[in-house]
Short mmCIF file of N, CA and C in Angstrom, two decimals:
data_model
loop_
_atom_site.label_atom_id
_atom_site.label_comp_id
_atom_site.label_asym_id
_atom_site.label_seq_id
_atom_site.Cartn_x
_atom_site.Cartn_y
_atom_site.Cartn_z
N GLN G 94 18.01 5.36 -17.25
CA GLN G 94 16.70 5.51 -16.56
C GLN G 94 15.68 5.92 -17.58
N ALA G 95 14.56 5.23 -17.57
CA ALA G 95 13.51 5.46 -18.50
C ALA G 95 12.66 6.69 -18.08
N GLN G 96 12.08 7.31 -19.07
CA GLN G 96 11.17 8.43 -18.75
C GLN G 96 9.91 8.24 -19.54
N VAL G 97 8.82 8.69 -18.93
CA VAL G 97 7.44 8.56 -19.59
C VAL G 97 6.84 9.91 -19.60
N LYS G 98 6.29 10.35 -20.66
CA LYS G 98 5.66 11.67 -20.73
C LYS G 98 4.36 11.63 -21.49
N GLU G 99 3.31 12.14 -20.88
CA GLU G 99 1.98 12.20 -21.51
C GLU G 99 1.70 13.55 -22.10
N SER G 100 0.71 13.56 -22.96
CA SER G 100 0.25 14.83 -23.53
C SER G 100 -1.21 14.60 -24.09
N GLY G 101 -1.94 15.63 -24.28
CA GLY G 101 -3.22 15.45 -24.89
C GLY G 101 -4.48 15.77 -24.11
N GLY G 102 -4.21 16.02 -22.81
CA GLY G 102 -5.38 16.30 -21.93
C GLY G 102 -6.00 17.62 -22.29
N GLY G 103 -7.18 17.91 -21.59
CA GLY G 103 -7.80 19.16 -21.86
C GLY G 103 -9.24 19.13 -21.32
N LEU G 104 -10.00 20.18 -21.81
CA LEU G 104 -11.40 20.29 -21.39
C LEU G 104 -12.25 19.95 -22.58
N VAL G 105 -13.26 19.17 -22.33
CA VAL G 105 -14.17 18.68 -23.46
C VAL G 105 -15.57 18.60 -22.90
N GLN G 106 -16.53 18.78 -23.72
CA GLN G 106 -17.92 18.58 -23.34
C GLN G 106 -18.33 17.12 -23.28
N ALA G 107 -19.23 16.74 -22.48
CA ALA G 107 -19.76 15.39 -22.39
C ALA G 107 -20.13 14.93 -23.83
N GLY G 108 -19.72 13.68 -24.14
CA GLY G 108 -19.97 13.11 -25.53
C GLY G 108 -18.91 13.37 -26.46
N GLY G 109 -17.91 14.24 -26.06
CA GLY G 109 -16.81 14.55 -26.94
C GLY G 109 -15.67 13.49 -26.86
N SER G 110 -14.59 13.79 -27.57
CA SER G 110 -13.51 12.85 -27.72
C SER G 110 -12.16 13.63 -27.40
N LEU G 111 -11.19 12.82 -26.88
CA LEU G 111 -9.84 13.26 -26.65
C LEU G 111 -8.87 12.09 -26.96
N ARG G 112 -7.67 12.41 -27.45
CA ARG G 112 -6.72 11.38 -27.56
C ARG G 112 -5.49 11.73 -26.69
N LEU G 113 -5.10 10.90 -25.86
CA LEU G 113 -3.94 11.06 -25.00
C LEU G 113 -2.80 10.32 -25.64
N SER G 114 -1.60 10.91 -25.49
CA SER G 114 -0.35 10.24 -26.06
C SER G 114 0.64 10.10 -24.97
N CYS G 115 1.42 9.00 -25.05
CA CYS G 115 2.42 8.76 -24.05
C CYS G 115 3.66 8.23 -24.72
N THR G 116 4.77 8.83 -24.51
CA THR G 116 5.98 8.40 -25.11
C THR G 116 6.97 7.95 -23.99
N ALA G 117 7.52 6.80 -24.18
CA ALA G 117 8.62 6.29 -23.25
C ALA G 117 9.92 6.37 -23.89
N SER G 118 10.92 6.82 -23.15
CA SER G 118 12.30 6.85 -23.65
C SER G 118 13.18 6.21 -22.68
N GLY G 119 14.15 5.50 -23.20
CA GLY G 119 15.17 4.74 -22.45
C GLY G 119 15.48 3.48 -23.11
N PRO G 120 16.36 2.68 -22.45
CA PRO G 120 16.82 1.45 -23.10
C PRO G 120 15.60 0.52 -23.36
N THR G 121 15.57 0.11 -24.61
CA THR G 121 14.51 -0.89 -25.05
C THR G 121 13.15 -0.42 -24.74
N SER G 122 12.89 0.91 -24.82
CA SER G 122 11.56 1.36 -24.46
C SER G 122 10.50 0.87 -25.44
N GLU G 123 10.84 0.46 -26.59
CA GLU G 123 9.86 -0.04 -27.53
C GLU G 123 9.28 -1.41 -27.09
N ASN G 124 9.91 -1.96 -26.04
CA ASN G 124 9.49 -3.26 -25.52
C ASN G 124 8.73 -3.12 -24.22
N TYR G 125 8.40 -1.94 -23.75
CA TYR G 125 7.67 -1.82 -22.53
C TYR G 125 6.28 -2.19 -22.50
N ALA G 126 5.81 -2.85 -21.50
CA ALA G 126 4.40 -3.00 -21.24
C ALA G 126 3.96 -1.52 -20.75
N MET G 127 2.77 -1.10 -21.24
CA MET G 127 2.38 0.25 -20.88
C MET G 127 0.96 0.28 -20.57
N GLY G 128 0.55 1.43 -19.87
CA GLY G 128 -0.89 1.47 -19.59
C GLY G 128 -1.25 2.88 -19.14
N TRP G 129 -2.55 2.97 -18.89
CA TRP G 129 -3.10 4.27 -18.32
C TRP G 129 -3.87 4.00 -17.07
N LEU G 130 -3.72 4.93 -16.12
CA LEU G 130 -4.44 4.95 -14.95
C LEU G 130 -4.98 6.32 -14.68
N ARG G 131 -5.95 6.46 -13.83
CA ARG G 131 -6.47 7.80 -13.61
C ARG G 131 -6.88 8.04 -12.09
N GLN G 132 -6.81 9.31 -11.69
CA GLN G 132 -7.18 9.62 -10.35
C GLN G 132 -8.09 10.83 -10.35
N GLY G 133 -9.36 10.56 -10.04
CA GLY G 133 -10.34 11.65 -9.95
C GLY G 133 -10.27 12.37 -8.63
N PRO G 134 -11.00 13.47 -8.55
CA PRO G 134 -11.04 14.29 -7.30
C PRO G 134 -11.44 13.45 -6.11
N GLY G 135 -10.65 13.33 -5.05
CA GLY G 135 -11.01 12.62 -3.89
C GLY G 135 -10.98 11.14 -4.03
N THR G 136 -10.37 10.61 -5.08
CA THR G 136 -10.49 9.12 -5.29
C THR G 136 -9.04 8.58 -5.38
N GLU G 137 -8.99 7.24 -5.33
CA GLU G 137 -7.72 6.56 -5.51
C GLU G 137 -7.42 6.49 -6.97
N ARG G 138 -6.12 6.18 -7.22
CA ARG G 138 -5.76 6.00 -8.62
C ARG G 138 -6.27 4.62 -9.10
N ASN G 139 -6.87 4.67 -10.28
CA ASN G 139 -7.54 3.37 -10.72
C ASN G 139 -7.01 3.03 -12.11
N PHE G 140 -7.01 1.77 -12.38
CA PHE G 140 -6.63 1.23 -13.71
C PHE G 140 -7.64 1.68 -14.79
N VAL G 141 -7.19 2.05 -15.95
CA VAL G 141 -8.04 2.41 -17.06
C VAL G 141 -7.85 1.42 -18.19
N SER G 142 -6.59 1.30 -18.66
CA SER G 142 -6.32 0.38 -19.75
C SER G 142 -4.87 0.03 -19.82
N ALA G 143 -4.52 -1.09 -20.44
CA ALA G 143 -3.16 -1.59 -20.50
C ALA G 143 -2.95 -2.25 -21.84
N ILE G 144 -1.70 -2.35 -22.25
CA ILE G 144 -1.35 -2.99 -23.52
C ILE G 144 0.01 -3.67 -23.36
N THR G 145 0.18 -4.82 -23.99
CA THR G 145 1.40 -5.50 -23.92
C THR G 145 2.44 -4.83 -24.83
N TRP G 146 3.71 -5.32 -24.63
CA TRP G 146 4.79 -4.71 -25.27
C TRP G 146 4.69 -4.80 -26.84
N ASP G 147 4.02 -5.84 -27.28
CA ASP G 147 3.88 -6.01 -28.76
C ASP G 147 2.65 -5.49 -29.33
N GLY G 148 1.82 -4.89 -28.43
CA GLY G 148 0.59 -4.25 -28.88
C GLY G 148 -0.57 -5.28 -29.20
N ILE G 149 -0.34 -6.51 -28.98
CA ILE G 149 -1.34 -7.51 -29.38
C ILE G 149 -2.50 -7.63 -28.32
N HIS G 150 -2.12 -7.57 -27.07
CA HIS G 150 -3.12 -7.77 -26.03
C HIS G 150 -3.45 -6.44 -25.39
N THR G 151 -4.69 -6.23 -25.09
CA THR G 151 -5.16 -5.03 -24.37
C THR G 151 -6.18 -5.45 -23.37
N ARG G 152 -6.41 -4.55 -22.34
CA ARG G 152 -7.39 -4.67 -21.33
C ARG G 152 -7.94 -3.40 -20.92
N TYR G 153 -9.25 -3.38 -20.55
CA TYR G 153 -9.91 -2.14 -20.17
C TYR G 153 -10.71 -2.32 -18.90
N ALA G 154 -10.78 -1.24 -18.16
CA ALA G 154 -11.71 -1.18 -17.03
C ALA G 154 -13.12 -1.27 -17.52
N ASP G 155 -14.06 -1.84 -16.79
CA ASP G 155 -15.41 -1.93 -17.23
C ASP G 155 -16.00 -0.61 -17.52
N SER G 156 -15.61 0.47 -16.79
CA SER G 156 -16.25 1.77 -16.91
C SER G 156 -15.81 2.42 -18.20
N VAL G 157 -14.85 1.91 -18.88
CA VAL G 157 -14.47 2.64 -20.19
C VAL G 157 -14.54 1.66 -21.35
N LYS G 158 -14.88 0.44 -21.14
CA LYS G 158 -14.97 -0.57 -22.20
C LYS G 158 -15.98 -0.11 -23.19
N GLY G 159 -15.58 -0.16 -24.50
CA GLY G 159 -16.44 0.21 -25.56
C GLY G 159 -16.32 1.65 -25.95
N ARG G 160 -15.76 2.53 -25.03
CA ARG G 160 -15.59 3.98 -25.32
C ARG G 160 -14.08 4.31 -25.52
N PHE G 161 -13.19 3.66 -24.83
CA PHE G 161 -11.75 4.02 -24.93
C PHE G 161 -11.03 2.91 -25.73
N THR G 162 -10.01 3.31 -26.45
CA THR G 162 -9.17 2.33 -27.21
C THR G 162 -7.70 2.67 -26.97
N ILE G 163 -6.95 1.67 -26.55
CA ILE G 163 -5.48 1.76 -26.36
C ILE G 163 -4.75 1.18 -27.55
N PHE G 164 -3.72 1.87 -28.07
CA PHE G 164 -2.96 1.22 -29.17
C PHE G 164 -1.58 1.83 -29.21
N ARG G 165 -0.68 1.15 -29.82
CA ARG G 165 0.72 1.59 -29.94
C ARG G 165 0.91 2.19 -31.32
N GLY G 166 1.79 3.16 -31.33
CA GLY G 166 2.15 3.85 -32.57
C GLY G 166 3.17 3.03 -33.37
N ASN G 167 3.40 3.39 -34.51
CA ASN G 167 4.33 2.73 -35.38
C ASN G 167 5.73 2.66 -34.81
N ASP G 168 6.12 3.61 -33.99
CA ASP G 168 7.43 3.65 -33.39
C ASP G 168 7.48 2.82 -32.12
N LYS G 169 6.45 2.18 -31.69
CA LYS G 169 6.30 1.20 -30.67
C LYS G 169 6.53 1.80 -29.21
N ASN G 170 7.29 2.86 -29.05
CA ASN G 170 7.46 3.40 -27.74
C ASN G 170 6.49 4.49 -27.43
N THR G 171 5.51 4.70 -28.29
CA THR G 171 4.41 5.69 -28.04
C THR G 171 3.08 4.87 -27.94
N VAL G 172 2.28 5.19 -26.93
CA VAL G 172 1.02 4.55 -26.74
C VAL G 172 -0.06 5.64 -26.70
N TYR G 173 -1.12 5.38 -27.33
CA TYR G 173 -2.26 6.32 -27.33
C TYR G 173 -3.46 5.80 -26.67
N LEU G 174 -4.22 6.71 -26.06
CA LEU G 174 -5.51 6.32 -25.49
C LEU G 174 -6.58 7.24 -26.19
N GLN G 175 -7.39 6.62 -27.08
CA GLN G 175 -8.46 7.33 -27.74
C GLN G 175 -9.66 7.24 -26.87
N MET G 176 -10.18 8.37 -26.48
CA MET G 176 -11.29 8.37 -25.55
C MET G 176 -12.58 9.07 -26.26
N ASN G 177 -13.56 8.27 -26.47
CA ASN G 177 -14.80 8.69 -27.12
C ASN G 177 -15.97 8.60 -26.15
N GLY G 178 -17.00 9.36 -26.40
CA GLY G 178 -18.16 9.34 -25.56
C GLY G 178 -17.85 9.69 -24.15
N LEU G 179 -17.06 10.73 -23.96
CA LEU G 179 -16.55 11.08 -22.63
C LEU G 179 -17.74 11.54 -21.72
N LYS G 180 -17.63 11.19 -20.46
CA LYS G 180 -18.63 11.53 -19.46
C LYS G 180 -17.99 12.35 -18.37
N PRO G 181 -18.75 13.17 -17.63
CA PRO G 181 -18.22 13.88 -16.53
C PRO G 181 -17.48 12.99 -15.50
N ASP G 182 -17.94 11.72 -15.38
CA ASP G 182 -17.23 10.87 -14.44
C ASP G 182 -15.83 10.44 -14.97
N ASP G 183 -15.48 10.75 -16.15
CA ASP G 183 -14.09 10.48 -16.68
C ASP G 183 -13.17 11.53 -16.32
N THR G 184 -13.65 12.64 -15.67
CA THR G 184 -12.75 13.69 -15.20
C THR G 184 -11.76 13.22 -14.20
N ALA G 185 -10.48 13.41 -14.55
CA ALA G 185 -9.44 12.87 -13.69
C ALA G 185 -8.04 13.37 -14.19
N VAL G 186 -7.04 13.14 -13.41
CA VAL G 186 -5.68 13.17 -13.94
C VAL G 186 -5.34 11.79 -14.44
N TYR G 187 -4.90 11.79 -15.70
CA TYR G 187 -4.57 10.52 -16.33
C TYR G 187 -3.09 10.35 -16.37
N TYR G 188 -2.65 9.18 -15.88
CA TYR G 188 -1.21 8.90 -15.82
C TYR G 188 -0.86 7.69 -16.78
N CYS G 189 0.23 7.94 -17.46
CA CYS G 189 0.75 6.90 -18.28
C CYS G 189 1.88 6.19 -17.47
N ALA G 190 1.98 4.86 -17.60
CA ALA G 190 3.00 4.16 -16.81
C ALA G 190 3.54 3.05 -17.72
N ALA G 191 4.78 2.62 -17.37
CA ALA G 191 5.46 1.62 -18.15
C ALA G 191 6.21 0.64 -17.32
N ARG G 192 6.52 -0.50 -17.87
CA ARG G 192 7.28 -1.48 -17.20
C ARG G 192 8.17 -2.22 -18.18
N SER G 193 9.43 -2.34 -17.89
CA SER G 193 10.37 -2.98 -18.77
C SER G 193 10.45 -4.48 -18.36
N GLY G 194 10.90 -5.27 -19.40
CA GLY G 194 11.13 -6.69 -19.15
C GLY G 194 10.00 -7.47 -18.67
N PHE G 195 8.76 -7.17 -19.16
CA PHE G 195 7.55 -7.87 -18.78
C PHE G 195 6.75 -8.13 -19.99
N ARG G 196 6.26 -9.32 -20.17
CA ARG G 196 5.63 -9.68 -21.44
C ARG G 196 4.05 -9.67 -21.29
N GLY G 197 3.57 -9.47 -20.14
CA GLY G 197 2.15 -9.53 -19.95
C GLY G 197 1.49 -8.10 -19.78
N LEU G 198 0.29 -8.10 -19.23
CA LEU G 198 -0.42 -6.87 -19.04
C LEU G 198 -0.28 -6.45 -17.58
N CYS G 199 -0.05 -5.18 -17.40
CA CYS G 199 0.04 -4.59 -16.00
C CYS G 199 -1.28 -3.99 -15.70
N LEU G 200 -1.89 -4.55 -14.68
CA LEU G 200 -3.24 -4.15 -14.42
C LEU G 200 -3.48 -3.37 -13.11
N SER G 201 -2.39 -3.10 -12.43
CA SER G 201 -2.51 -2.24 -11.22
C SER G 201 -1.31 -1.38 -11.10
N ASP G 202 -1.42 -0.31 -10.31
CA ASP G 202 -0.26 0.71 -10.25
C ASP G 202 0.94 -0.06 -9.65
N ARG G 203 0.80 -1.11 -8.88
CA ARG G 203 1.97 -1.76 -8.28
C ARG G 203 2.82 -2.49 -9.37
N ASP G 204 2.17 -2.77 -10.49
CA ASP G 204 2.89 -3.47 -11.60
C ASP G 204 3.85 -2.63 -12.37
N TYR G 205 3.72 -1.34 -12.25
CA TYR G 205 4.46 -0.37 -13.10
C TYR G 205 5.73 0.16 -12.41
N ILE G 206 6.77 0.46 -13.25
CA ILE G 206 7.95 0.93 -12.72
C ILE G 206 8.13 2.45 -13.00
N TYR G 207 7.81 2.87 -14.22
CA TYR G 207 7.98 4.21 -14.67
C TYR G 207 6.68 4.87 -14.85
N TRP G 208 6.71 6.17 -14.44
CA TRP G 208 5.45 6.93 -14.39
C TRP G 208 5.61 8.29 -15.06
N GLY G 209 4.60 8.76 -15.73
CA GLY G 209 4.57 10.13 -16.21
C GLY G 209 4.02 10.98 -15.11
N GLN G 210 4.00 12.36 -15.43
CA GLN G 210 3.54 13.35 -14.52
C GLN G 210 2.07 13.54 -14.40
N GLY G 211 1.39 12.99 -15.41
CA GLY G 211 0.04 13.08 -15.42
C GLY G 211 -0.50 14.20 -16.32
N THR G 212 -1.69 14.03 -16.91
CA THR G 212 -2.35 15.10 -17.70
C THR G 212 -3.83 15.19 -17.36
N GLN G 213 -4.32 16.40 -17.17
CA GLN G 213 -5.61 16.61 -16.71
C GLN G 213 -6.66 16.44 -17.81
N VAL G 214 -7.78 15.64 -17.57
CA VAL G 214 -8.85 15.60 -18.54
C VAL G 214 -10.07 16.00 -17.71
N THR G 215 -10.76 17.00 -18.26
CA THR G 215 -11.95 17.51 -17.60
C THR G 215 -13.14 17.50 -18.62
N VAL G 216 -14.14 16.79 -18.16
CA VAL G 216 -15.35 16.64 -18.99
C VAL G 216 -16.49 17.46 -18.38
N SER G 217 -17.03 18.33 -19.06
CA SER G 217 -18.12 19.18 -18.60
C SER G 217 -19.43 18.59 -19.06
N SER G 218 -20.47 18.82 -18.15
CA SER G 218 -21.80 18.31 -18.48
C SER G 218 -22.58 19.28 -19.31
#
């Protein structure tokens, strides 16, 4: 059974930066499609960014494009979300998710199999 664990959330002022980390463990976890989704206060969980198993292809929500960058670490089973130019609207619980045996991008929560517990990101104005 695979496990996914996030870290790196916190409190930051508007305009600041944070880097979230997510590590997947389990059989062939270095080949998982992975991504980030977030759920703000009183909102649904929404797609933020995704990356393919090989790190070649990425996708971003329009709201974060140009500010956030997703990339895989050298060990391949760790994915990072570099968040720059943070805005109060980015305040949310950020979830990392993964899917095994899939070569494409997972763009909605229904595409993912394994989920982390979430990490809180709070951006003050």
